[in-house]
Amino acid sequence: MAEIGVSKVEPGLTKIRNVPIAVTPEGFWCCPAPVVFQKTLKSQNVPNKPKSSSPPPKSNVQKKQIPLTEKKPTVAPIRSAVTSDNQRSFTPDGGVGAPTVPERPPRPKVEHVLRKVAIEFGEPGTSDMKVILLGKQGYCVKLSVHKEVLLENSSFFTEKISQQEPGLSCLEIDDCKDVEIFIETVGLMYCKEMKQRLIKLSVSRVLHILKVAELLGFNSCILSCLEYLEAVPWVDKEEEEKVVSSVLRLQGEGIGVTPVLKRIASDVSTSPSDTISHIMELVLKSNEERSRREMKSIVLKLLRENNNLPSYDDSANVFNETVYISCRNCLDSLLSLFKQAAEPESTDKPRDTKEPVVKQIALVVDNLSWLLEILADRQAADEFARIWATQQELATLHSKLPIVSRYHVSNITARLFVGIGKGELLPVKDTRQLLLQTWLQPLIDDYSWLQHGCRSFDRKVVEEGIGRTILTLPLEDQQSILLAWLGSFLKAGDNCPNLQRAFEVWWRRTFVRPYADIQVNVLQSDSLMTSKQ
């Protein structure tokens, strides 16, 4: 691309500076970098200084090589006020103002004059149309364009030119919000391969060009921008939201934007629950430990971010049921592995043959723990607590296995107690009671290994969860469970859960009897109901 100089005049100063404007072989001219405008704006606020007597240095200006048949006249400086007596002013929304008649107001003092920057684009020698942009920040930009190009590409300019009086060749656009993007968009009318130009730009800039192209009714530019947005990656969520909002605005105007929207919306009628279930099945069946662990963490995080799955067609309930099917499959596998590990001949097998069973038990328990977390996040784990509490055969086999093979199972019990203690699970009283009867003693037996063998095991949280679960039961059940715990605690010490806080609460309820009157009323009510029966 060749470069030519465009004269820029600042009122109040006699020095003329040249701004390099890139010109393609097709005649396309693009806007200078934003820093050019910013630096020029800053210079407006600097008071005029007396010039030195030394002559200004000569500026080297690169000239565009033009064939002899297209000899271009020298670009003359333009003035800040470029409107003519017959000129009409209009804005991009289509409003046409009355003809403006310039009046010569009294000349204000120099220090009160807000100087505007005047920049000229295009080739005045060959153009037959002037478009003047008045920016909000003091820009005054003159575009030397060709009426035929505007009529061919822009419905906005077509309408405005048709409303002009014959003989006029100048349009003024007031209060232009983004002069730089407007200039670049008009320049694209001279570019034969817009895609090659847009490919060098960022998504944000193309969205700005798309907005101006929509305003100007520049359909070929709109289509090129959409092709760009369909192909280019969107780097983050914020950028994606901007693209989608811009495209949806065009969709409301009847412009075909389906290729772009297909990236975020599918027309295939697959249930989201079915897709998530398939993903979960792939994760559960994975044999690669690191990948499986990472994907479990990612899926759990994403489900937490979007915990409210679409409720139409009962898809949330269908998803929960799918999770429970996976839970039952894991429990069947766990029971089978426990039976295999509990066989008498398995104790005589070499260690190498035992390790695969131990690893499989740990894997199945990890899968169950992950499914339990998903259900707990969805407030749907009450049924899991009931299923786990009824696993008497599994609990019986638990005591027959070496502790290294079984202790992972107690992680599930601990997680249920923590969930009940925090109110994340609300199983009925019979389930809570059965859960404690079936799995509290196995948890106590494995407690030492849980503390030293599980990185994620939090002793204080687990002990608080167990104590709170016990305290939700009737007082006589609290007593029987806590007295049994006391015997284990006095023997094992730190290798047993410390439930002293729950013990203190039970003690006050039993011996201090702050609610003795309530107990009398309860007994009287029970006797009254018995007599009526």
Coordinates of C-alpha atoms in Angstrom, one line a residue:
M1 CA 0.0 0.0 0.0
A2 CA 1.2 3.5 -0.8
E3 CA 0.8 6.3 1.7
I4 CA -0.1 9.9 1.0
G5 CA -0.2 13.0 3.3
V6 CA -3.4 14.6 4.3
S7 CA -3.3 18.2 5.5
K8 CA -4.6 19.0 8.9
V9 CA -5.2 22.6 10.0
E10 CA -5.7 23.7 13.6
P11 CA -7.4 27.1 13.8
G12 CA -5.2 29.6 15.6
L13 CA -2.0 27.9 14.3
T14 CA -0.3 28.4 11.0
K15 CA 1.7 25.2 11.0
I16 CA 0.2 22.4 8.8
R17 CA 1.0 18.8 9.8
N18 CA 0.6 15.7 7.6
V19 CA -1.2 12.6 8.7
P20 CA -0.3 9.4 6.8
I21 CA -3.3 7.7 5.3
A22 CA -3.0 4.2 3.9
V23 CA -4.4 3.8 0.4
T24 CA -4.9 0.5 -1.3
P25 CA -4.8 -0.1 -5.1
E26 CA -8.6 -0.1 -5.1
G27 CA -8.6 3.4 -3.7
F28 CA -9.5 2.4 -0.1
W29 CA -8.3 4.8 2.5
C30 CA -8.4 4.0 6.2
C31 CA -8.5 6.1 9.3
P32 CA -5.2 6.9 11.1
A33 CA -4.5 5.2 14.4
P34 CA -6.6 6.4 17.4
V35 CA -3.5 7.9 19.0
V36 CA -3.5 10.5 16.2
F37 CA -6.9 11.8 17.3
Q38 CA -6.1 11.6 20.9
K39 CA -2.8 13.5 20.6
T40 CA -4.6 16.2 18.5
L41 CA -7.3 16.6 21.1
K42 CA -4.7 17.1 23.8
S43 CA -3.1 19.8 21.8
Q44 CA -6.4 21.7 21.8
N45 CA -6.1 22.4 25.5
V46 CA -2.5 23.7 25.3
P47 CA -2.4 27.5 25.1
N48 CA -0.7 29.1 22.1
K49 CA 2.9 29.8 22.7
P50 CA 4.9 32.4 20.8
K51 CA 6.8 30.8 18.0
S52 CA 10.5 31.1 17.7
S53 CA 12.1 33.0 14.9
S54 CA 13.7 29.9 13.5
P55 CA 11.9 28.4 10.5
P56 CA 10.0 25.1 11.1
P57 CA 11.7 21.9 10.0
K58 CA 10.6 20.5 6.7
S59 CA 8.4 17.4 7.0
N60 CA 9.0 14.5 4.7
V61 CA 5.8 13.4 3.0
Q62 CA 5.5 10.2 1.1
K63 CA 3.4 10.6 -2.0
K64 CA 1.2 8.1 -3.6
Q65 CA 2.4 7.2 -7.1
I66 CA -0.5 8.1 -9.5
P67 CA -0.6 7.2 -13.2
L68 CA -0.3 10.2 -15.5
T69 CA -3.9 9.6 -16.6
E70 CA -5.0 10.0 -12.9
K71 CA -2.9 13.0 -11.9
K72 CA -4.1 14.2 -8.6
P73 CA -4.1 17.9 -7.7
T74 CA -2.4 19.1 -4.5
V75 CA -4.5 18.7 -1.4
A76 CA -5.3 22.1 0.0
P77 CA -5.8 22.8 3.7
I78 CA -9.5 22.9 4.8
R79 CA -11.1 25.1 7.3
S80 CA -12.9 24.1 10.4
A81 CA -16.1 25.6 9.1
V82 CA -16.8 23.9 5.8
T83 CA -20.5 24.3 5.4
S84 CA -21.9 26.3 2.5
D85 CA -24.9 28.6 2.4
N86 CA -27.0 26.0 0.6
Q87 CA -25.9 23.1 2.8
R88 CA -28.4 21.1 4.8
S89 CA -27.5 19.4 8.1
F90 CA -28.7 15.9 9.0
T91 CA -28.1 13.1 11.4
P92 CA -27.8 9.4 10.8
D93 CA -31.4 8.8 12.0
G94 CA -32.8 10.4 8.9
G95 CA -33.8 13.9 10.2
V96 CA -33.2 16.7 7.8
G97 CA -32.8 20.2 9.1
A98 CA -33.5 23.5 7.5
P99 CA -30.9 25.2 5.3
T100 CA -28.3 26.9 7.4
V101 CA -27.5 30.5 6.7
P102 CA -24.1 31.5 8.2
E103 CA -24.0 34.6 10.2
R104 CA -20.9 36.4 11.3
P105 CA -21.1 36.6 15.1
P106 CA -18.9 38.9 17.1
R107 CA -15.4 37.5 17.2
P108 CA -14.8 36.0 20.7
K109 CA -11.5 36.3 22.5
V110 CA -8.9 33.8 21.5
E111 CA -8.7 32.1 24.9
H112 CA -12.5 31.2 24.8
V113 CA -12.4 29.6 21.3
L114 CA -12.6 25.7 21.3
R115 CA -10.4 24.8 18.4
K116 CA -11.5 21.9 16.2
V117 CA -9.2 19.6 14.3
A118 CA -9.9 19.5 10.6
I119 CA -8.7 16.4 8.7
E120 CA -9.4 15.6 5.1
F121 CA -9.7 12.1 3.7
G122 CA -9.9 11.0 0.1
E123 CA -8.9 12.7 -3.1
P124 CA -10.5 16.1 -3.6
G125 CA -9.3 16.2 -7.2
T126 CA -11.4 13.3 -8.4
S127 CA -14.3 13.3 -5.9
D128 CA -17.7 14.8 -6.6
M129 CA -19.1 14.7 -3.0
K130 CA -18.2 16.0 0.4
V131 CA -19.3 14.4 3.6
I132 CA -18.5 16.3 6.8
L133 CA -18.4 14.6 10.2
L134 CA -18.7 16.7 13.3
G135 CA -17.5 14.6 16.3
K136 CA -18.5 15.0 19.9
Q137 CA -14.9 15.7 21.0
G138 CA -14.2 18.5 18.6
Y139 CA -13.4 16.6 15.5
C140 CA -14.3 18.1 12.2
V141 CA -13.5 15.6 9.4
K142 CA -14.1 16.2 5.7
L143 CA -14.5 13.1 3.5
S144 CA -13.9 13.6 -0.3
V145 CA -15.9 10.8 -1.7
H146 CA -17.7 9.7 -4.9
K147 CA -21.5 10.0 -5.1
E148 CA -21.7 6.9 -7.2
V149 CA -19.9 4.8 -4.5
L150 CA -22.2 6.1 -1.8
L151 CA -25.4 5.4 -3.9
E152 CA -24.1 1.9 -4.8
N153 CA -23.3 0.8 -1.2
S154 CA -25.4 2.8 1.3
S155 CA -29.2 3.1 1.6
F156 CA -28.7 5.8 4.1
F157 CA -26.7 8.0 1.8
T158 CA -29.0 7.2 -1.1
E159 CA -32.0 8.6 0.9
K160 CA -30.1 11.7 2.0
I161 CA -28.8 12.5 -1.5
S162 CA -32.3 12.1 -3.0
Q163 CA -33.5 14.7 -0.5
Q164 CA -30.9 17.2 -1.5
E165 CA -31.6 20.2 -3.7
P166 CA -30.2 19.8 -7.2
G167 CA -26.6 21.0 -7.5
L168 CA -25.6 20.4 -3.9
S169 CA -22.7 18.1 -3.3
C170 CA -22.1 18.3 0.5
L171 CA -23.6 16.5 3.4
E172 CA -23.0 17.2 7.0
I173 CA -23.4 14.6 9.8
D174 CA -23.7 16.2 13.3
D175 CA -22.8 14.7 16.6
C176 CA -21.0 11.6 15.1
K177 CA -20.4 9.3 18.0
D178 CA -17.4 7.4 16.6
V179 CA -15.7 9.4 13.9
E180 CA -12.9 6.9 13.5
I181 CA -15.1 3.9 12.9
F182 CA -17.4 5.9 10.6
I183 CA -14.5 6.9 8.4
E184 CA -13.2 3.3 8.3
T185 CA -16.6 2.0 7.4
V186 CA -17.0 4.5 4.5
G187 CA -13.5 3.6 3.4
L188 CA -14.6 -0.1 3.1
M189 CA -17.0 1.0 0.3
Y190 CA -13.9 1.4 -1.8
C191 CA -12.4 -2.0 -0.8
K192 CA -13.1 -4.9 -3.2
E193 CA -12.0 -7.6 -0.7
M194 CA -13.5 -6.6 2.6
K195 CA -12.7 -9.9 4.2
Q196 CA -8.9 -9.3 3.7
R197 CA -9.3 -6.0 5.5
L198 CA -11.4 -7.3 8.4
I199 CA -9.2 -10.3 9.1
K200 CA -6.6 -7.9 10.5
L201 CA -9.0 -6.4 13.0
S202 CA -10.1 -7.4 16.4
V203 CA -13.6 -8.7 17.2
S204 CA -14.4 -5.6 19.1
R205 CA -13.5 -3.3 16.2
V206 CA -15.5 -5.4 13.7
L207 CA -18.5 -5.1 16.0
H208 CA -18.2 -1.3 15.9
I209 CA -17.9 -1.4 12.1
L210 CA -21.0 -3.7 12.0
K211 CA -23.0 -1.2 14.0
V212 CA -22.1 1.7 11.7
A213 CA -22.6 -0.5 8.6
E214 CA -26.1 -1.3 9.9
L215 CA -26.8 2.4 10.4
L216 CA -25.6 3.3 6.9
G217 CA -27.5 0.4 5.3
F218 CA -24.2 -1.0 4.0
N219 CA -25.4 -4.6 3.3
S220 CA -22.2 -6.0 1.8
C221 CA -20.2 -4.8 4.8
I222 CA -22.8 -6.3 7.2
L223 CA -22.5 -9.7 5.4
S224 CA -18.7 -9.5 5.5
C225 CA -18.7 -8.8 9.2
L226 CA -21.1 -11.7 9.9
E227 CA -18.8 -14.0 7.9
Y228 CA -15.9 -12.8 10.0
L229 CA -17.8 -13.3 13.3
E230 CA -18.8 -16.8 12.2
A231 CA -15.2 -17.8 11.6
V232 CA -13.2 -16.0 14.3
P233 CA -12.8 -17.4 17.8
W234 CA -14.5 -15.5 20.7
V235 CA -11.9 -15.3 23.4
D236 CA -14.0 -14.9 26.5
K237 CA -17.5 -14.8 27.9
E238 CA -17.8 -11.0 27.7
E239 CA -16.8 -10.9 24.1
E240 CA -19.2 -13.7 23.3
E241 CA -22.1 -11.8 24.9
K242 CA -21.2 -8.7 22.9
V243 CA -21.2 -10.7 19.6
V244 CA -24.5 -12.4 20.4
S245 CA -26.3 -9.2 21.4
S246 CA -25.1 -7.5 18.2
V247 CA -26.2 -10.5 16.0
L248 CA -29.6 -10.8 17.7
R249 CA -30.2 -7.1 17.0
L250 CA -29.6 -7.8 13.3
Q251 CA -31.9 -10.9 13.5
G252 CA -34.7 -8.7 14.7
E253 CA -34.3 -6.7 11.5
G254 CA -34.7 -9.7 9.3
I255 CA -31.0 -10.2 8.4
G256 CA -29.8 -13.8 8.2
V257 CA -27.5 -14.5 11.2
T258 CA -28.1 -18.2 11.7
P259 CA -24.6 -19.3 10.9
V260 CA -23.2 -17.1 13.7
L261 CA -25.9 -18.2 16.2
K262 CA -25.3 -21.9 15.5
R263 CA -22.2 -21.6 17.6
I264 CA -24.3 -21.1 20.7
A265 CA -27.6 -22.7 19.9
S266 CA -28.3 -26.0 18.4
D267 CA -31.4 -26.9 16.3
V268 CA -31.0 -30.6 17.2
S269 CA -33.7 -31.5 19.7
T270 CA -31.5 -33.5 22.1
S271 CA -32.4 -33.2 25.8
P272 CA -29.7 -31.5 27.9
S273 CA -30.1 -34.1 30.5
D274 CA -29.3 -36.9 28.0
T275 CA -26.1 -35.1 27.0
I276 CA -25.0 -34.6 30.6
S277 CA -25.8 -38.2 31.4
H278 CA -23.7 -39.4 28.5
I279 CA -20.8 -37.2 29.7
M280 CA -21.1 -38.6 33.3
E281 CA -21.1 -42.2 31.9
L282 CA -17.9 -41.5 30.0
V283 CA -16.3 -40.1 33.2
L284 CA -17.4 -43.0 35.4
K285 CA -16.0 -45.6 33.0
S286 CA -12.7 -43.9 32.5
N287 CA -9.6 -45.9 33.6
E288 CA -7.1 -43.0 33.4
E289 CA -6.9 -41.7 36.9
R290 CA -5.7 -38.1 36.3
S291 CA -8.0 -37.4 33.4
R292 CA -11.0 -38.9 35.4
R293 CA -10.2 -36.8 38.4
E294 CA -9.9 -33.6 36.4
M295 CA -13.1 -34.1 34.5
K296 CA -15.0 -34.9 37.7
S297 CA -13.9 -31.6 39.1
I298 CA -14.8 -29.7 35.9
V299 CA -18.2 -31.3 35.5
L300 CA -19.1 -30.8 39.2
K301 CA -18.1 -27.1 38.9
L302 CA -20.1 -26.6 35.8
L303 CA -23.2 -28.3 37.3
R304 CA -22.8 -26.0 40.3
E305 CA -22.7 -22.9 38.2
N306 CA -25.8 -24.0 36.3
N307 CA -27.6 -25.9 39.1
N308 CA -31.1 -25.0 37.7
L309 CA -31.3 -27.3 34.8
P310 CA -34.3 -26.6 32.4
S311 CA -37.4 -27.9 34.1
Y312 CA -39.5 -28.3 31.0
D313 CA -40.6 -32.0 30.3
D314 CA -39.5 -32.9 33.8
S315 CA -35.9 -33.0 32.6
A316 CA -34.5 -32.2 36.1
N317 CA -36.3 -35.2 37.5
V318 CA -35.1 -37.4 34.6
F319 CA -31.6 -36.3 35.2
N320 CA -31.8 -37.1 39.0
E321 CA -33.2 -40.5 38.2
T322 CA -30.3 -41.1 35.7
V323 CA -27.8 -40.2 38.5
Y324 CA -29.5 -42.7 40.8
I325 CA -29.3 -45.4 38.2
S326 CA -25.5 -44.8 38.2
C327 CA -25.5 -44.9 42.0
R328 CA -27.2 -48.3 42.1
N329 CA -24.8 -49.7 39.5
C330 CA -21.9 -48.5 41.6
L331 CA -23.4 -50.1 44.7
D332 CA -23.8 -53.4 42.9
S333 CA -20.2 -53.3 41.8
L334 CA -19.0 -52.4 45.3
L335 CA -21.0 -55.2 46.9
S336 CA -19.5 -57.7 44.4
L337 CA -16.0 -56.4 45.1
F338 CA -16.5 -56.7 48.8
K339 CA -17.7 -60.3 48.4
Q340 CA -14.7 -61.1 46.3
A341 CA -12.3 -59.5 48.8
A342 CA -14.0 -61.3 51.8
E343 CA -13.6 -64.8 50.3
P344 CA -11.4 -67.0 52.6
E345 CA -9.1 -68.0 49.8
S346 CA -8.4 -64.3 49.0
T347 CA -6.5 -63.8 52.2
D348 CA -4.0 -66.4 51.1
K349 CA -3.4 -64.8 47.7
P350 CA -0.2 -62.8 47.1
R351 CA -0.3 -59.1 47.5
D352 CA 0.0 -58.5 43.8
T353 CA -3.3 -60.2 43.2
K354 CA -5.0 -58.3 46.0
E355 CA -4.1 -54.8 44.8
P356 CA -6.3 -54.7 41.7
V357 CA -9.4 -55.4 43.9
V358 CA -8.4 -52.7 46.4
K359 CA -7.9 -50.2 43.5
Q360 CA -11.3 -51.1 42.1
I361 CA -13.0 -50.6 45.4
A362 CA -11.3 -47.2 45.8
L363 CA -12.4 -46.3 42.2
V364 CA -16.1 -47.3 42.8
V365 CA -16.2 -45.4 46.1
D366 CA -14.8 -42.3 44.4
N367 CA -17.4 -42.6 41.8
L368 CA -20.1 -42.9 44.4
S369 CA -18.7 -39.9 46.3
W370 CA -18.8 -37.8 43.1
L371 CA -22.4 -38.8 42.4
L372 CA -23.4 -38.0 46.0
E373 CA -21.8 -34.5 45.6
I374 CA -23.9 -33.9 42.5
L375 CA -27.1 -35.0 44.2
A376 CA -26.3 -32.9 47.3
D377 CA -25.8 -29.8 45.2
R378 CA -29.2 -30.4 43.6
Q379 CA -30.9 -30.9 47.0
A380 CA -31.8 -34.5 45.8
A381 CA -29.6 -36.7 48.1
D382 CA -32.2 -37.8 50.6
E383 CA -32.9 -40.9 48.6
F384 CA -29.2 -41.7 48.5
A385 CA -29.1 -41.5 52.3
R386 CA -32.0 -44.0 52.5
I387 CA -30.3 -46.4 50.0
W388 CA -27.0 -46.2 51.9
A389 CA -28.6 -46.8 55.2
T390 CA -30.2 -50.0 54.0
Q391 CA -26.9 -51.6 52.9
Q392 CA -26.7 -54.0 55.8
E393 CA -25.0 -56.7 53.7
L394 CA -22.3 -54.3 52.7
A395 CA -21.8 -53.1 56.3
T396 CA -21.5 -56.8 57.5
L397 CA -18.9 -57.6 54.9
H398 CA -17.1 -54.3 55.9
S399 CA -15.9 -55.9 59.2
K400 CA -14.4 -58.9 57.4
L401 CA -12.2 -57.0 55.1
P402 CA -8.7 -55.6 55.8
I403 CA -8.9 -52.0 56.8
V404 CA -6.7 -51.0 53.8
S405 CA -9.4 -52.4 51.5
R406 CA -12.5 -51.0 53.1
Y407 CA -11.7 -47.6 54.7
H408 CA -12.6 -45.6 51.6
V409 CA -16.2 -46.6 52.1
S410 CA -16.4 -44.7 55.3
N411 CA -15.9 -41.5 53.3
I412 CA -19.4 -41.8 52.0
T413 CA -20.8 -42.3 55.5
A414 CA -18.9 -39.2 56.7
R415 CA -20.1 -37.1 53.8
L416 CA -23.8 -38.1 54.6
F417 CA -23.3 -37.1 58.2
V418 CA -21.8 -33.7 57.2
G419 CA -24.7 -33.1 54.8
I420 CA -27.3 -33.9 57.4
G421 CA -25.5 -31.7 60.0
K422 CA -25.4 -28.8 57.6
G423 CA -29.0 -29.2 56.5
E424 CA -28.0 -30.1 52.9
L425 CA -29.9 -33.4 53.4
L426 CA -33.2 -33.8 55.2
P427 CA -33.9 -37.5 55.4
V428 CA -36.7 -38.7 57.6
K429 CA -36.1 -39.8 61.2
D430 CA -36.1 -43.6 60.4
T431 CA -33.4 -43.1 57.8
R432 CA -31.2 -41.0 60.1
Q433 CA -31.6 -43.6 62.8
L434 CA -30.9 -46.5 60.5
L435 CA -27.9 -44.7 59.0
L436 CA -26.3 -44.3 62.5
Q437 CA -27.1 -47.9 63.5
T438 CA -25.6 -49.3 60.3
W439 CA -22.6 -47.2 59.5
L440 CA -21.5 -45.3 62.6
Q441 CA -19.5 -48.2 64.1
P442 CA -17.7 -49.0 60.8
L443 CA -16.8 -45.3 60.6
I444 CA -15.3 -45.4 64.1
D445 CA -13.4 -48.5 63.1
D446 CA -11.9 -46.8 60.1
Y447 CA -11.4 -43.4 61.7
S448 CA -7.6 -43.6 62.2
W449 CA -7.1 -44.5 58.5
L450 CA -9.4 -41.8 57.3
Q451 CA -7.4 -39.2 59.2
H452 CA -4.1 -40.3 57.7
G453 CA -5.1 -41.8 54.4
C454 CA -7.5 -39.2 53.0
R455 CA -6.2 -35.7 52.2
S456 CA -9.7 -34.3 51.9
F457 CA -10.8 -35.6 55.3
D458 CA -11.7 -32.8 57.7
R459 CA -11.9 -34.2 61.2
K460 CA -13.6 -31.2 62.8
V461 CA -16.3 -31.0 60.1
V462 CA -17.0 -34.7 60.2
E463 CA -17.3 -34.8 64.0
E464 CA -19.6 -31.8 64.0
G465 CA -21.8 -33.5 61.4
I466 CA -22.0 -36.8 63.3
G467 CA -22.9 -35.0 66.5
R468 CA -25.6 -32.9 64.9
T469 CA -27.1 -35.9 63.2
I470 CA -27.3 -37.8 66.5
L471 CA -29.0 -34.7 68.2
T472 CA -31.8 -34.8 65.6
L473 CA -33.0 -38.1 67.0
P474 CA -35.4 -38.5 70.0
L475 CA -33.6 -38.1 73.4
E476 CA -33.6 -41.9 74.2
D477 CA -31.9 -42.7 70.9
Q478 CA -29.4 -39.9 71.5
Q479 CA -28.6 -41.6 74.8
S480 CA -28.1 -45.1 73.5
I481 CA -25.8 -43.9 70.6
L482 CA -23.7 -41.5 72.7
L483 CA -23.2 -44.1 75.5
A484 CA -22.0 -46.6 72.9
W485 CA -19.7 -44.0 71.5
L486 CA -18.4 -43.1 74.9
G487 CA -17.1 -46.7 75.4
S488 CA -15.3 -46.6 72.1
F489 CA -13.8 -43.1 72.7
L490 CA -12.5 -44.1 76.1
K491 CA -10.6 -47.0 74.5
A492 CA -9.4 -45.5 71.2
G493 CA -8.9 -41.9 72.1
D494 CA -7.8 -39.8 69.0
N495 CA -8.6 -42.8 66.8
C496 CA -12.3 -42.3 67.5
P497 CA -14.5 -39.3 66.6
N498 CA -14.6 -36.7 69.3
L499 CA -18.3 -36.1 70.0
Q500 CA -17.9 -34.2 73.3
R501 CA -20.0 -31.2 72.1
A502 CA -23.0 -33.5 71.2
F503 CA -22.5 -35.3 74.5
E504 CA -22.7 -32.0 76.4
V505 CA -26.0 -31.0 74.6
W506 CA -27.4 -34.4 75.4
W507 CA -26.3 -34.1 79.0
R508 CA -28.1 -30.7 79.5
R509 CA -31.2 -32.0 77.8
T510 CA -31.2 -35.1 80.1
F511 CA -30.0 -33.9 83.5
V512 CA -30.4 -30.1 83.5
R513 CA -33.9 -30.6 82.0
P514 CA -34.5 -27.0 80.8
Y515 CA -37.6 -28.3 79.0
A516 CA -39.2 -30.4 81.8
D517 CA -42.5 -28.7 81.4
I518 CA -42.6 -29.6 77.7
Q519 CA -42.0 -33.2 78.7
V520 CA -44.9 -33.2 81.2
N521 CA -47.2 -31.8 78.5
V522 CA -46.0 -34.4 76.0
L523 CA -46.7 -37.2 78.4
Q524 CA -50.2 -35.8 79.2
S525 CA -51.0 -35.4 75.5
D526 CA -49.9 -39.0 74.8
S527 CA -52.0 -40.4 77.7
L528 CA -55.0 -38.3 76.6
M529 CA -54.8 -39.7 73.0
T530 CA -54.4 -43.2 74.4
S531 CA -57.6 -42.9 76.5
K532 CA -59.6 -41.6 73.5
Q533 CA -58.5 -44.6 71.5

